[in-house]
PDB file of C-alpha atoms in Angstrom:
ATOM      1  CA  UNK A   1     -49.950  37.100  44.312  1.00  0.00           C
ATOM      2  CA  UNK A   2     -51.534  34.439  42.115  1.00  0.00           C
ATOM      3  CA  UNK A   3     -54.713  36.458  41.637  1.00  0.00           C
ATOM      4  CA  UNK A   4     -52.767  39.222  39.926  1.00  0.00           C
ATOM      5  CA  UNK A   5     -51.457  36.994  37.150  1.00  0.00           C
ATOM      6  CA  UNK A   6     -52.532  38.096  33.694  1.00  0.00           C
ATOM      7  CA  UNK A   7     -54.067  35.419  31.516  1.00  0.00           C
ATOM      8  CA  UNK A   8     -51.957  34.206  28.632  1.00  0.00           C
ATOM      9  CA  UNK A   9     -53.669  33.486  25.337  1.00  0.00           C
ATOM     10  CA  UNK A  10     -53.259  29.719  25.320  1.00  0.00           C
ATOM     11  CA  UNK A  11     -56.002  27.095  25.142  1.00  0.00           C
ATOM     12  CA  UNK A  12     -55.729  24.122  27.484  1.00  0.00           C
ATOM     13  CA  UNK A  13     -57.465  20.923  26.308  1.00  0.00           C
ATOM     14  CA  UNK A  14     -58.036  18.408  29.108  1.00  0.00           C
ATOM     15  CA  UNK A  15     -58.416  14.805  27.979  1.00  0.00           C
ATOM     16  CA  UNK A  16     -56.606  15.576  24.732  1.00  0.00           C
ATOM     17  CA  UNK A  17     -55.624  11.957  24.073  1.00  0.00           C
ATOM     18  CA  UNK A  18     -59.247  10.804  23.943  1.00  0.00           C
ATOM     19  CA  UNK A  19     -61.478  10.514  20.899  1.00  0.00           C
ATOM     20  CA  UNK A  20     -63.125  13.941  21.088  1.00  0.00           C
ATOM     21  CA  UNK A  21     -60.070  15.579  22.628  1.00  0.00           C
ATOM     22  CA  UNK A  22     -57.865  14.638  19.680  1.00  0.00           C
ATOM     23  CA  UNK A  23     -60.346  16.064  17.187  1.00  0.00           C
ATOM     24  CA  UNK A  24     -60.690  19.287  19.165  1.00  0.00           C
ATOM     25  CA  UNK A  25     -56.911  19.754  19.358  1.00  0.00           C
ATOM     26  CA  UNK A  26     -56.675  19.181  15.613  1.00  0.00           C
ATOM     27  CA  UNK A  27     -59.281  21.868  14.897  1.00  0.00           C
ATOM     28  CA  UNK A  28     -57.748  24.326  17.358  1.00  0.00           C
ATOM     29  CA  UNK A  29     -54.219  23.869  16.024  1.00  0.00           C
ATOM     30  CA  UNK A  30     -54.841  26.347  13.205  1.00  0.00           C
ATOM     31  CA  UNK A  31     -56.492  28.977  15.397  1.00  0.00           C
ATOM     32  CA  UNK A  32     -53.370  31.085  15.795  1.00  0.00           C
ATOM     33  CA  UNK A  33     -53.366  30.576  19.552  1.00  0.00           C
ATOM     34  CA  UNK A  34     -50.959  28.315  21.442  1.00  0.00           C
ATOM     35  CA  UNK A  35     -52.597  25.006  22.376  1.00  0.00           C
ATOM     36  CA  UNK A  36     -51.656  22.897  25.390  1.00  0.00           C
ATOM     37  CA  UNK A  37     -52.885  19.288  25.142  1.00  0.00           C
ATOM     38  CA  UNK A  38     -52.994  17.460  28.489  1.00  0.00           C
ATOM     39  CA  UNK A  39     -53.826  13.761  28.696  1.00  0.00           C
ATOM     40  CA  UNK A  40     -52.829  10.671  30.653  1.00  0.00           C
ATOM     41  CA  UNK A  41     -51.579   8.947  27.504  1.00  0.00           C
ATOM     42  CA  UNK A  42     -50.623  12.080  25.581  1.00  0.00           C
ATOM     43  CA  UNK A  43     -47.275  12.015  23.814  1.00  0.00           C
ATOM     44  CA  UNK A  44     -44.783  14.630  24.995  1.00  0.00           C
ATOM     45  CA  UNK A  45     -43.289  17.479  22.973  1.00  0.00           C
ATOM     46  CA  UNK A  46     -44.116  20.257  20.557  1.00  0.00           C
ATOM     47  CA  UNK A  47     -46.206  19.730  17.448  1.00  0.00           C
ATOM     48  CA  UNK A  48     -46.448  23.070  15.663  1.00  0.00           C
ATOM     49  CA  UNK A  49     -48.715  25.273  17.789  1.00  0.00           C
ATOM     50  CA  UNK A  50     -49.534  22.357  20.097  1.00  0.00           C
ATOM     51  CA  UNK A  51     -47.555  21.606  23.252  1.00  0.00           C
ATOM     52  CA  UNK A  52     -48.337  18.046  24.346  1.00  0.00           C
ATOM     53  CA  UNK A  53     -48.133  17.221  28.050  1.00  0.00           C
ATOM     54  CA  UNK A  54     -48.601  13.803  29.622  1.00  0.00           C
ATOM     55  CA  UNK A  55     -50.219  14.059  33.025  1.00  0.00           C
ATOM     56  CA  UNK A  56     -53.333  13.910  35.145  1.00  0.00           C
ATOM     57  CA  UNK A  57     -55.944  16.609  35.613  1.00  0.00           C
ATOM     58  CA  UNK A  58     -55.819  15.646  39.295  1.00  0.00           C
ATOM     59  CA  UNK A  59     -52.309  17.145  39.515  1.00  0.00           C
ATOM     60  CA  UNK A  60     -53.115  20.559  41.000  1.00  0.00           C
ATOM     61  CA  UNK A  61     -49.556  21.829  40.606  1.00  0.00           C
ATOM     62  CA  UNK A  62     -49.484  20.928  36.932  1.00  0.00           C
ATOM     63  CA  UNK A  63     -52.907  22.490  36.365  1.00  0.00           C
ATOM     64  CA  UNK A  64     -51.835  25.690  38.083  1.00  0.00           C
ATOM     65  CA  UNK A  65     -48.770  25.919  35.862  1.00  0.00           C
ATOM     66  CA  UNK A  66     -50.847  25.395  32.712  1.00  0.00           C
ATOM     67  CA  UNK A  67     -53.568  27.837  33.789  1.00  0.00           C
ATOM     68  CA  UNK A  68     -50.841  30.438  34.086  1.00  0.00           C
ATOM     69  CA  UNK A  69     -50.300  30.046  30.345  1.00  0.00           C
ATOM     70  CA  UNK A  70     -53.876  29.522  29.161  1.00  0.00           C
ATOM     71  CA  UNK A  71     -56.961  31.732  29.174  1.00  0.00           C
ATOM     72  CA  UNK A  72     -59.384  29.081  27.894  1.00  0.00           C
ATOM     73  CA  UNK A  73     -59.912  25.531  29.161  1.00  0.00           C
ATOM     74  CA  UNK A  74     -61.696  22.851  27.121  1.00  0.00           C
ATOM     75  CA  UNK A  75     -62.697  19.984  29.412  1.00  0.00           C
ATOM     76  CA  UNK A  76     -63.204  16.713  27.531  1.00  0.00           C
ATOM     77  CA  UNK A  77     -61.741  14.370  30.158  1.00  0.00           C
ATOM     78  CA  UNK A  78     -63.891  11.490  31.450  1.00  0.00           C
ATOM     79  CA  UNK A  79     -63.067   8.039  32.764  1.00  0.00           C
ATOM     80  CA  UNK A  80     -66.569   6.560  32.653  1.00  0.00           C
ATOM     81  CA  UNK A  81     -69.293   5.337  30.324  1.00  0.00           C
ATOM     82  CA  UNK A  82     -72.914   4.613  31.244  1.00  0.00           C
ATOM     83  CA  UNK A  83     -71.962   0.944  31.471  1.00  0.00           C
ATOM     84  CA  UNK A  84     -68.950   1.300  33.759  1.00  0.00           C
ATOM     85  CA  UNK A  85     -70.572   3.605  36.289  1.00  0.00           C
ATOM     86  CA  UNK A  86     -73.781   1.549  36.287  1.00  0.00           C
ATOM     87  CA  UNK A  87     -71.750  -1.151  37.959  1.00  0.00           C
ATOM     88  CA  UNK A  88     -69.730   1.242  40.124  1.00  0.00           C
ATOM     89  CA  UNK A  89     -71.446   4.624  40.686  1.00  0.00           C
ATOM     90  CA  UNK A  90     -68.536   5.883  42.781  1.00  0.00           C
ATOM     91  CA  UNK A  91     -66.474   6.146  39.597  1.00  0.00           C
ATOM     92  CA  UNK A  92     -68.486   9.225  38.656  1.00  0.00           C
ATOM     93  CA  UNK A  93     -67.493  10.913  41.903  1.00  0.00           C
ATOM     94  CA  UNK A  94     -63.892   9.781  42.169  1.00  0.00           C
ATOM     95  CA  UNK A  95     -63.014   9.680  38.477  1.00  0.00           C
ATOM     96  CA  UNK A  96     -64.873  12.727  37.145  1.00  0.00           C
ATOM     97  CA  UNK A  97     -66.364  15.038  39.769  1.00  0.00           C
ATOM     98  CA  UNK A  98     -63.370  15.052  42.120  1.00  0.00           C
ATOM     99  CA  UNK A  99     -60.848  15.965  39.374  1.00  0.00           C
ATOM    100  CA  UNK A 100     -63.245  18.660  38.081  1.00  0.00           C
ATOM    101  CA  UNK A 101     -63.508  20.105  41.584  1.00  0.00           C
ATOM    102  CA  UNK A 102     -59.710  20.308  41.767  1.00  0.00           C
ATOM    103  CA  UNK A 103     -59.721  22.443  38.621  1.00  0.00           C
ATOM    104  CA  UNK A 104     -62.475  24.690  39.966  1.00  0.00           C
ATOM    105  CA  UNK A 105     -60.610  25.145  43.254  1.00  0.00           C
ATOM    106  CA  UNK A 106     -57.931  26.989  41.274  1.00  0.00           C
ATOM    107  CA  UNK A 107     -60.407  29.469  39.774  1.00  0.00           C
ATOM    108  CA  UNK A 108     -59.967  32.272  42.360  1.00  0.00           C
ATOM    109  CA  UNK A 109     -56.213  32.309  41.772  1.00  0.00           C
ATOM    110  CA  UNK A 110     -56.592  32.534  38.001  1.00  0.00           C
ATOM    111  CA  UNK A 111     -59.346  35.066  37.263  1.00  0.00           C
ATOM    112  CA  UNK A 112     -61.142  35.702  33.988  1.00  0.00           C
ATOM    113  CA  UNK A 113     -60.652  32.254  32.496  1.00  0.00           C
ATOM    114  CA  UNK A 114     -63.153  30.599  30.189  1.00  0.00           C
ATOM    115  CA  UNK A 115     -64.229  26.969  30.456  1.00  0.00           C
ATOM    116  CA  UNK A 116     -65.932  24.824  27.819  1.00  0.00           C
ATOM    117  CA  UNK A 117     -67.214  21.643  29.443  1.00  0.00           C
ATOM    118  CA  UNK A 118     -68.393  18.635  27.414  1.00  0.00           C
ATOM    119  CA  UNK A 119     -71.568  17.284  28.956  1.00  0.00           C
ATOM    120  CA  UNK A 120     -74.123  14.982  27.281  1.00  0.00           C
ATOM    121  CA  UNK A 121     -77.559  15.505  25.751  1.00  0.00           C
ATOM    122  CA  UNK A 122     -78.025  11.770  25.462  1.00  0.00           C
ATOM    123  CA  UNK A 123     -77.676  11.109  29.186  1.00  0.00           C
ATOM    124  CA  UNK A 124     -79.006  14.037  31.213  1.00  0.00           C
ATOM    125  CA  UNK A 125     -82.585  14.490  29.963  1.00  0.00           C
ATOM    126  CA  UNK A 126     -83.790  10.924  30.420  1.00  0.00           C
ATOM    127  CA  UNK A 127     -87.224  10.310  28.953  1.00  0.00           C
ATOM    128  CA  UNK A 128     -87.533  14.022  28.130  1.00  0.00           C
ATOM    129  CA  UNK A 129     -84.714  13.935  25.568  1.00  0.00           C
ATOM    130  CA  UNK A 130     -86.969  14.089  22.507  1.00  0.00           C
ATOM    131  CA  UNK A 131     -87.231  17.753  21.560  1.00  0.00           C
ATOM    132  CA  UNK A 132     -85.574  18.859  24.801  1.00  0.00           C
ATOM    133  CA  UNK A 133     -84.270  22.403  24.899  1.00  0.00           C
ATOM    134  CA  UNK A 134     -81.741  23.751  27.367  1.00  0.00           C
ATOM    135  CA  UNK A 135     -84.473  24.589  29.921  1.00  0.00           C
ATOM    136  CA  UNK A 136     -85.900  21.058  29.968  1.00  0.00           C
ATOM    137  CA  UNK A 137     -85.658  19.465  33.412  1.00  0.00           C
ATOM    138  CA  UNK A 138     -82.711  17.117  33.860  1.00  0.00           C
ATOM    139  CA  UNK A 139     -83.894  13.620  34.736  1.00  0.00           C
ATOM    140  CA  UNK A 140     -80.985  11.265  33.993  1.00  0.00           C
ATOM    141  CA  UNK A 141     -81.592   7.528  34.043  1.00  0.00           C
ATOM    142  CA  UNK A 142     -77.958   6.530  34.552  1.00  0.00           C
ATOM    143  CA  UNK A 143     -75.246   7.388  37.046  1.00  0.00           C
ATOM    144  CA  UNK A 144     -73.246   8.646  34.075  1.00  0.00           C
ATOM    145  CA  UNK A 145     -75.989  11.157  33.266  1.00  0.00           C
ATOM    146  CA  UNK A 146     -76.282  12.094  36.931  1.00  0.00           C
ATOM    147  CA  UNK A 147     -72.547  12.741  36.973  1.00  0.00           C
ATOM    148  CA  UNK A 148     -72.817  15.056  33.968  1.00  0.00           C
ATOM    149  CA  UNK A 149     -75.718  16.948  35.555  1.00  0.00           C
ATOM    150  CA  UNK A 150     -73.739  17.302  38.788  1.00  0.00           C
ATOM    151  CA  UNK A 151     -70.677  18.490  36.891  1.00  0.00           C
ATOM    152  CA  UNK A 152     -72.731  21.179  35.183  1.00  0.00           C
ATOM    153  CA  UNK A 153     -73.960  22.308  38.612  1.00  0.00           C
ATOM    154  CA  UNK A 154     -70.376  22.528  39.883  1.00  0.00           C
ATOM    155  CA  UNK A 155     -69.356  24.611  36.867  1.00  0.00           C
ATOM    156  CA  UNK A 156     -72.388  26.867  37.315  1.00  0.00           C
ATOM    157  CA  UNK A 157     -71.402  27.566  40.922  1.00  0.00           C
ATOM    158  CA  UNK A 158     -67.865  28.402  39.810  1.00  0.00           C
ATOM    159  CA  UNK A 159     -69.163  31.056  37.422  1.00  0.00           C
ATOM    160  CA  UNK A 160     -71.499  32.416  40.107  1.00  0.00           C
ATOM    161  CA  UNK A 161     -68.716  32.839  42.672  1.00  0.00           C
ATOM    162  CA  UNK A 162     -65.686  33.779  40.524  1.00  0.00           C
ATOM    163  CA  UNK A 163     -64.911  35.757  37.374  1.00  0.00           C
ATOM    164  CA  UNK A 164     -64.843  32.611  35.236  1.00  0.00           C
ATOM    165  CA  UNK A 165     -67.220  32.187  32.295  1.00  0.00           C
ATOM    166  CA  UNK A 166     -68.335  28.763  31.165  1.00  0.00           C
ATOM    167  CA  UNK A 167     -70.267  26.932  28.475  1.00  0.00           C
ATOM    168  CA  UNK A 168     -71.556  23.387  28.886  1.00  0.00           C
ATOM    169  CA  UNK A 169     -71.998  21.632  25.556  1.00  0.00           C
ATOM    170  CA  UNK A 170     -74.492  18.786  25.480  1.00  0.00           C
ATOM    171  CA  UNK A 171     -73.705  16.715  22.373  1.00  0.00           C
ATOM    172  CA  UNK A 172     -75.767  13.787  21.162  1.00  0.00           C
ATOM    173  CA  UNK A 173     -74.099  10.527  20.052  1.00  0.00           C
ATOM    174  CA  UNK A 174     -70.676  11.553  18.764  1.00  0.00           C
ATOM    175  CA  UNK A 175     -68.975   9.325  16.194  1.00  0.00           C
ATOM    176  CA  UNK A 176     -66.301   9.566  13.524  1.00  0.00           C
ATOM    177  CA  UNK A 177     -62.731   8.632  12.593  1.00  0.00           C
ATOM    178  CA  UNK A 178     -60.583   7.870  15.602  1.00  0.00           C
ATOM    179  CA  UNK A 179     -63.318   6.269  17.696  1.00  0.00           C
ATOM    180  CA  UNK A 180     -62.389   2.763  18.744  1.00  0.00           C
ATOM    181  CA  UNK A 181     -64.605  -0.090  19.867  1.00  0.00           C
ATOM    182  CA  UNK A 182     -63.409   0.040  23.459  1.00  0.00           C
ATOM    183  CA  UNK A 183     -64.676   3.564  24.147  1.00  0.00           C
ATOM    184  CA  UNK A 184     -68.069   2.451  25.486  1.00  0.00           C
ATOM    185  CA  UNK A 185     -70.381   4.630  23.383  1.00  0.00           C
ATOM    186  CA  UNK A 186     -68.889   3.440  20.134  1.00  0.00           C
ATOM    187  CA  UNK A 187     -71.839   1.864  18.343  1.00  0.00           C
ATOM    188  CA  UNK A 188     -70.572   2.810  14.863  1.00  0.00           C
ATOM    189  CA  UNK A 189     -67.115   1.167  15.062  1.00  0.00           C
ATOM    190  CA  UNK A 190     -68.694  -1.727  16.960  1.00  0.00           C
ATOM    191  CA  UNK A 191     -71.060  -2.318  14.044  1.00  0.00           C
ATOM    192  CA  UNK A 192     -68.181  -2.126  11.557  1.00  0.00           C
ATOM    193  CA  UNK A 193     -66.262  -4.621  13.682  1.00  0.00           C
ATOM    194  CA  UNK A 194     -69.228  -7.013  13.718  1.00  0.00           C
ATOM    195  CA  UNK A 195     -69.495  -6.684   9.944  1.00  0.00           C
ATOM    196  CA  UNK A 196     -65.904  -7.889   9.677  1.00  0.00           C
ATOM    197  CA  UNK A 197     -65.868 -10.710  12.236  1.00  0.00           C
ATOM    198  CA  UNK A 198     -69.481 -11.880  11.823  1.00  0.00           C
ATOM    199  CA  UNK A 199     -70.295 -11.710  15.533  1.00  0.00           C
ATOM    200  CA  UNK A 200     -73.962 -10.784  16.080  1.00  0.00           C
ATOM    201  CA  UNK A 201     -74.726  -7.296  17.340  1.00  0.00           C
ATOM    202  CA  UNK A 202     -77.083  -7.332  20.359  1.00  0.00           C
ATOM    203  CA  UNK A 203     -80.349  -5.410  19.960  1.00  0.00           C
ATOM    204  CA  UNK A 204     -82.078  -4.750  23.265  1.00  0.00           C
ATOM    205  CA  UNK A 205     -85.792  -4.583  22.488  1.00  0.00           C
ATOM    206  CA  UNK A 206     -87.187  -4.069  19.010  1.00  0.00           C
ATOM    207  CA  UNK A 207     -84.440  -1.782  17.651  1.00  0.00           C
ATOM    208  CA  UNK A 208     -86.753   1.193  17.283  1.00  0.00           C
ATOM    209  CA  UNK A 209     -84.953   3.503  19.745  1.00  0.00           C
ATOM    210  CA  UNK A 210     -83.789   6.631  17.939  1.00  0.00           C
ATOM    211  CA  UNK A 211     -80.650   8.685  18.429  1.00  0.00           C
ATOM    212  CA  UNK A 212     -79.221  11.846  16.878  1.00  0.00           C
ATOM    213  CA  UNK A 213     -75.690  11.270  15.545  1.00  0.00           C
ATOM    214  CA  UNK A 214     -73.172  14.129  15.543  1.00  0.00           C
ATOM    215  CA  UNK A 215     -69.872  13.790  13.676  1.00  0.00           C
ATOM    216  CA  UNK A 216     -66.851  14.531  15.855  1.00  0.00           C
ATOM    217  CA  UNK A 217     -65.527  17.101  13.367  1.00  0.00           C
ATOM    218  CA  UNK A 218     -68.781  19.061  13.599  1.00  0.00           C
ATOM    219  CA  UNK A 219     -68.484  19.077  17.396  1.00  0.00           C
ATOM    220  CA  UNK A 220     -64.814  20.085  17.250  1.00  0.00           C
ATOM    221  CA  UNK A 221     -65.635  22.886  14.839  1.00  0.00           C
ATOM    222  CA  UNK A 222     -68.203  24.224  17.300  1.00  0.00           C
ATOM    223  CA  UNK A 223     -65.668  24.155  20.125  1.00  0.00           C
ATOM    224  CA  UNK A 224     -63.200  26.082  17.956  1.00  0.00           C
ATOM    225  CA  UNK A 225     -65.932  28.613  17.131  1.00  0.00           C
ATOM    226  CA  UNK A 226     -66.701  29.209  20.817  1.00  0.00           C
ATOM    227  CA  UNK A 227     -63.008  29.464  21.686  1.00  0.00           C
ATOM    228  CA  UNK A 228     -62.640  32.161  19.034  1.00  0.00           C
ATOM    229  CA  UNK A 229     -65.816  34.037  19.998  1.00  0.00           C
ATOM    230  CA  UNK A 230     -65.393  33.707  23.737  1.00  0.00           C
ATOM    231  CA  UNK A 231     -67.845  32.331  26.299  1.00  0.00           C
ATOM    232  CA  UNK A 232     -70.853  34.485  27.162  1.00  0.00           C
ATOM    233  CA  UNK A 233     -70.888  35.944  30.667  1.00  0.00           C
ATOM    234  CA  UNK A 234     -71.816  33.553  33.445  1.00  0.00           C
ATOM    235  CA  UNK A 235     -72.864  29.995  32.690  1.00  0.00           C
ATOM    236  CA  UNK A 236     -74.478  28.886  29.421  1.00  0.00           C
ATOM    237  CA  UNK A 237     -75.497  25.463  28.153  1.00  0.00           C
ATOM    238  CA  UNK A 238     -76.196  24.317  24.633  1.00  0.00           C
ATOM    239  CA  UNK A 239     -77.524  21.167  23.030  1.00  0.00           C
ATOM    240  CA  UNK A 240     -75.337  20.013  20.153  1.00  0.00           C
ATOM    241  CA  UNK A 241     -77.541  18.029  17.776  1.00  0.00           C
ATOM    242  CA  UNK A 242     -76.945  17.362  14.099  1.00  0.00           C
ATOM    243  CA  UNK A 243     -80.556  16.692  13.130  1.00  0.00           C
ATOM    244  CA  UNK A 244     -79.403  13.414  11.561  1.00  0.00           C
ATOM    245  CA  UNK A 245     -81.336  10.730  13.425  1.00  0.00           C
ATOM    246  CA  UNK A 246     -81.613   6.981  13.003  1.00  0.00           C
ATOM    247  CA  UNK A 247     -83.104   4.072  14.880  1.00  0.00           C
ATOM    248  CA  UNK A 248     -80.845   1.207  15.892  1.00  0.00           C
ATOM    249  CA  UNK A 249     -82.155  -0.876  12.992  1.00  0.00           C
ATOM    250  CA  UNK A 250     -81.682   1.997  10.549  1.00  0.00           C
ATOM    251  CA  UNK A 251     -78.119   2.571  11.759  1.00  0.00           C
ATOM    252  CA  UNK A 252     -77.297  -1.122  11.365  1.00  0.00           C
ATOM    253  CA  UNK A 253     -78.578  -1.040   7.788  1.00  0.00           C
ATOM    254  CA  UNK A 254     -76.686   2.190   7.041  1.00  0.00           C
ATOM    255  CA  UNK A 255     -73.426   0.743   8.376  1.00  0.00           C
ATOM    256  CA  UNK A 256     -73.977  -2.447   6.390  1.00  0.00           C
ATOM    257  CA  UNK A 257     -74.546  -0.441   3.219  1.00  0.00           C
ATOM    258  CA  UNK A 258     -71.443   1.655   3.924  1.00  0.00           C
ATOM    259  CA  UNK A 259     -69.061  -1.266   4.369  1.00  0.00           C
ATOM    260  CA  UNK A 260     -70.786  -3.592   1.913  1.00  0.00           C
ATOM    261  CA  UNK A 261     -71.089  -6.414   4.439  1.00  0.00           C
ATOM    262  CA  UNK A 262     -74.055  -7.927   6.291  1.00  0.00           C
ATOM    263  CA  UNK A 263     -74.319  -7.360  10.035  1.00  0.00           C
ATOM    264  CA  UNK A 264     -75.888 -10.170  12.043  1.00  0.00           C
ATOM    265  CA  UNK A 265     -78.040  -9.255  15.039  1.00  0.00           C
ATOM    266  CA  UNK A 266     -79.060 -10.937  18.283  1.00  0.00           C
ATOM    267  CA  UNK A 267     -82.446 -10.005  19.753  1.00  0.00           C
ATOM    268  CA  UNK A 268     -82.492  -9.484  23.516  1.00  0.00           C
ATOM    269  CA  UNK A 269     -85.174  -8.328  25.984  1.00  0.00           C
ATOM    270  CA  UNK A 270     -85.593  -4.549  26.465  1.00  0.00           C
ATOM    271  CA  UNK A 271     -83.513  -2.799  29.119  1.00  0.00           C
ATOM    272  CA  UNK A 272     -85.046  -0.379  31.577  1.00  0.00           C
ATOM    273  CA  UNK A 273     -82.269   2.191  31.133  1.00  0.00           C
ATOM    274  CA  UNK A 274     -82.821   2.811  27.418  1.00  0.00           C
ATOM    275  CA  UNK A 275     -84.583   6.014  26.335  1.00  0.00           C
ATOM    276  CA  UNK A 276     -86.874   5.652  23.317  1.00  0.00           C
ATOM    277  CA  UNK A 277     -85.729   8.782  21.467  1.00  0.00           C
ATOM    278  CA  UNK A 278     -82.844  11.213  21.945  1.00  0.00           C
ATOM    279  CA  UNK A 279     -83.287  14.101  19.531  1.00  0.00           C
ATOM    280  CA  UNK A 280     -82.903  17.396  21.418  1.00  0.00           C
ATOM    281  CA  UNK A 281     -83.566  20.890  20.100  1.00  0.00           C
ATOM    282  CA  UNK A 282     -80.321  22.413  18.823  1.00  0.00           C
ATOM    283  CA  UNK A 283     -81.546  25.852  17.784  1.00  0.00           C
ATOM    284  CA  UNK A 284     -79.952  27.818  20.627  1.00  0.00           C
ATOM    285  CA  UNK A 285     -76.357  27.120  19.619  1.00  0.00           C
ATOM    286  CA  UNK A 286     -77.181  27.976  16.012  1.00  0.00           C
ATOM    287  CA  UNK A 287     -78.701  31.287  17.085  1.00  0.00           C
ATOM    288  CA  UNK A 288     -75.811  32.267  19.365  1.00  0.00           C
ATOM    289  CA  UNK A 289     -72.823  30.912  17.438  1.00  0.00           C
ATOM    290  CA  UNK A 290     -74.113  30.304  13.912  1.00  0.00           C
ATOM    291  CA  UNK A 291     -73.298  26.596  14.160  1.00  0.00           C
ATOM    292  CA  UNK A 292     -75.061  23.750  12.459  1.00  0.00           C
ATOM    293  CA  UNK A 293     -73.870  20.311  11.466  1.00  0.00           C
ATOM    294  CA  UNK A 294     -72.394  20.046   7.978  1.00  0.00           C
ATOM    295  CA  UNK A 295     -71.670  16.294   7.843  1.00  0.00           C
ATOM    296  CA  UNK A 296     -74.679  14.074   7.192  1.00  0.00           C
ATOM    297  CA  UNK A 297     -74.867  10.519   8.451  1.00  0.00           C
ATOM    298  CA  UNK A 298     -74.052   8.852   5.125  1.00  0.00           C
ATOM    299  CA  UNK A 299     -70.904  10.935   4.616  1.00  0.00           C
ATOM    300  CA  UNK A 300     -69.911  10.549   8.254  1.00  0.00           C
ATOM    301  CA  UNK A 301     -70.246   6.770   8.153  1.00  0.00           C
ATOM    302  CA  UNK A 302     -68.235   6.638   4.940  1.00  0.00           C
ATOM    303  CA  UNK A 303     -65.229   8.496   6.346  1.00  0.00           C
ATOM    304  CA  UNK A 304     -65.474   6.571   9.619  1.00  0.00           C
ATOM    305  CA  UNK A 305     -65.393   3.270   7.716  1.00  0.00           C
ATOM    306  CA  UNK A 306     -62.431   4.480   5.645  1.00  0.00           C
ATOM    307  CA  UNK A 307     -60.517   5.252   8.851  1.00  0.00           C
ATOM    308  CA  UNK A 308     -61.659   2.074  10.594  1.00  0.00           C
ATOM    309  CA  UNK A 309     -60.487  -0.301   7.901  1.00  0.00           C
ATOM    310  CA  UNK A 310     -57.077   1.397   7.624  1.00  0.00           C
ATOM    311  CA  UNK A 311     -56.183   2.763  11.063  1.00  0.00           C
ATOM    312  CA  UNK A 312     -58.771   1.419  13.505  1.00  0.00           C
ATOM    313  CA  UNK A 313     -59.387  -2.200  14.377  1.00  0.00           C
ATOM    314  CA  UNK A 314     -60.503  -3.206  10.913  1.00  0.00           C
ATOM    315  CA  UNK A 315     -57.179  -4.831  10.158  1.00  0.00           C
ATOM    316  CA  UNK A 316     -56.966  -3.383   6.667  1.00  0.00           C
ATOM    317  CA  UNK A 317     -60.308  -4.932   5.659  1.00  0.00           C
ATOM    318  CA  UNK A 318     -61.374  -4.394   2.076  1.00  0.00           C
TER     319      UNK A 318
END
C-alpha cells in the first residue's frame, strides 16, 4: 500500500524555474542529497545532483511519483502577484490554493514528509507589519496576502491531521540576481531598467513607505539550513527579515548610486493598499536555526546590478 512506502532522501523543489526557486535549487545542489526541480518552464535532464522535471504541480500522478523519491518538499510555486490578483481574486484560489490542496491530498499516502512553504511577511500582516512577530494577527490588505494566509492555514491543517511537518517562511521583499522586471514584486530591477531607459519611476504618495529587503541568497541559505536540520514537529512559521530597510526614496537613491545613473520619478496620489512600514521581527528564526542575513543592501544591489547589466534586461549596459 502507498502508506507503507519509505521516504527516500530527495528534496523536491516546486516552482524551481522561478526567481527564488532557482536560487534555492542552486544552494541545495551541494547538500549531498538528490534534488528534484519541478517547474512549468524547467529544462529537462540531470545536472549533477539535480534532476530537472518540466511539469505542473497540479499533476497529481507526477507529484505522487516524485513524493515517492523525496522526503522534503520546498514549495516556492506561485502564479500571482498583489497586482494580478487585485484584478482577479479567483487567481489566488485557482492558481495557488487549488494546486496546494492537490499536494496536501497526497499527504496520507506519503507519511513523514517535511514541507517548507514560502509565504510572505510583506503581505499577510497588513498595517501590523512593523515589528510584527509570528504571533501577530494576520490582517492582509490584498487578495495576494489573503491567499498566503489561507495557504498557511491549509498547511497547518495538514500537519494537524497527518504525520507531515511543515515550516512556513515569511520573507520580506526578496531581491537579487536573476530577478527580472516582469516578476511583479521586482522594484530593484525595475529601478535599474528605468535608470537605463530614462522612463520615470512612479512613486505613489510621498515615497516614505519603508520595506525590509532580503537578498535571495540569504533566503536560499536559510531554506538549505532548514532542509539539513529538519522541520520541527507540527507547524511552525518564521519571519525572514534582513534588518536592512529603506524607504522608496532611499532605495531609488541607492540604486542610482549603484548604477551611476539618475532615476527619474513620477509623483502619483497615494494608494489605499500600501502599508507604511514592513519591518517584521526576525528573531525567532535566528534563535531556532542560527540564521541571520549576511548580505547588506549596498552589496546586494551591487551584485544585482552586475547581473542585470550582463544577463538580465540591461542589454549589456555599462
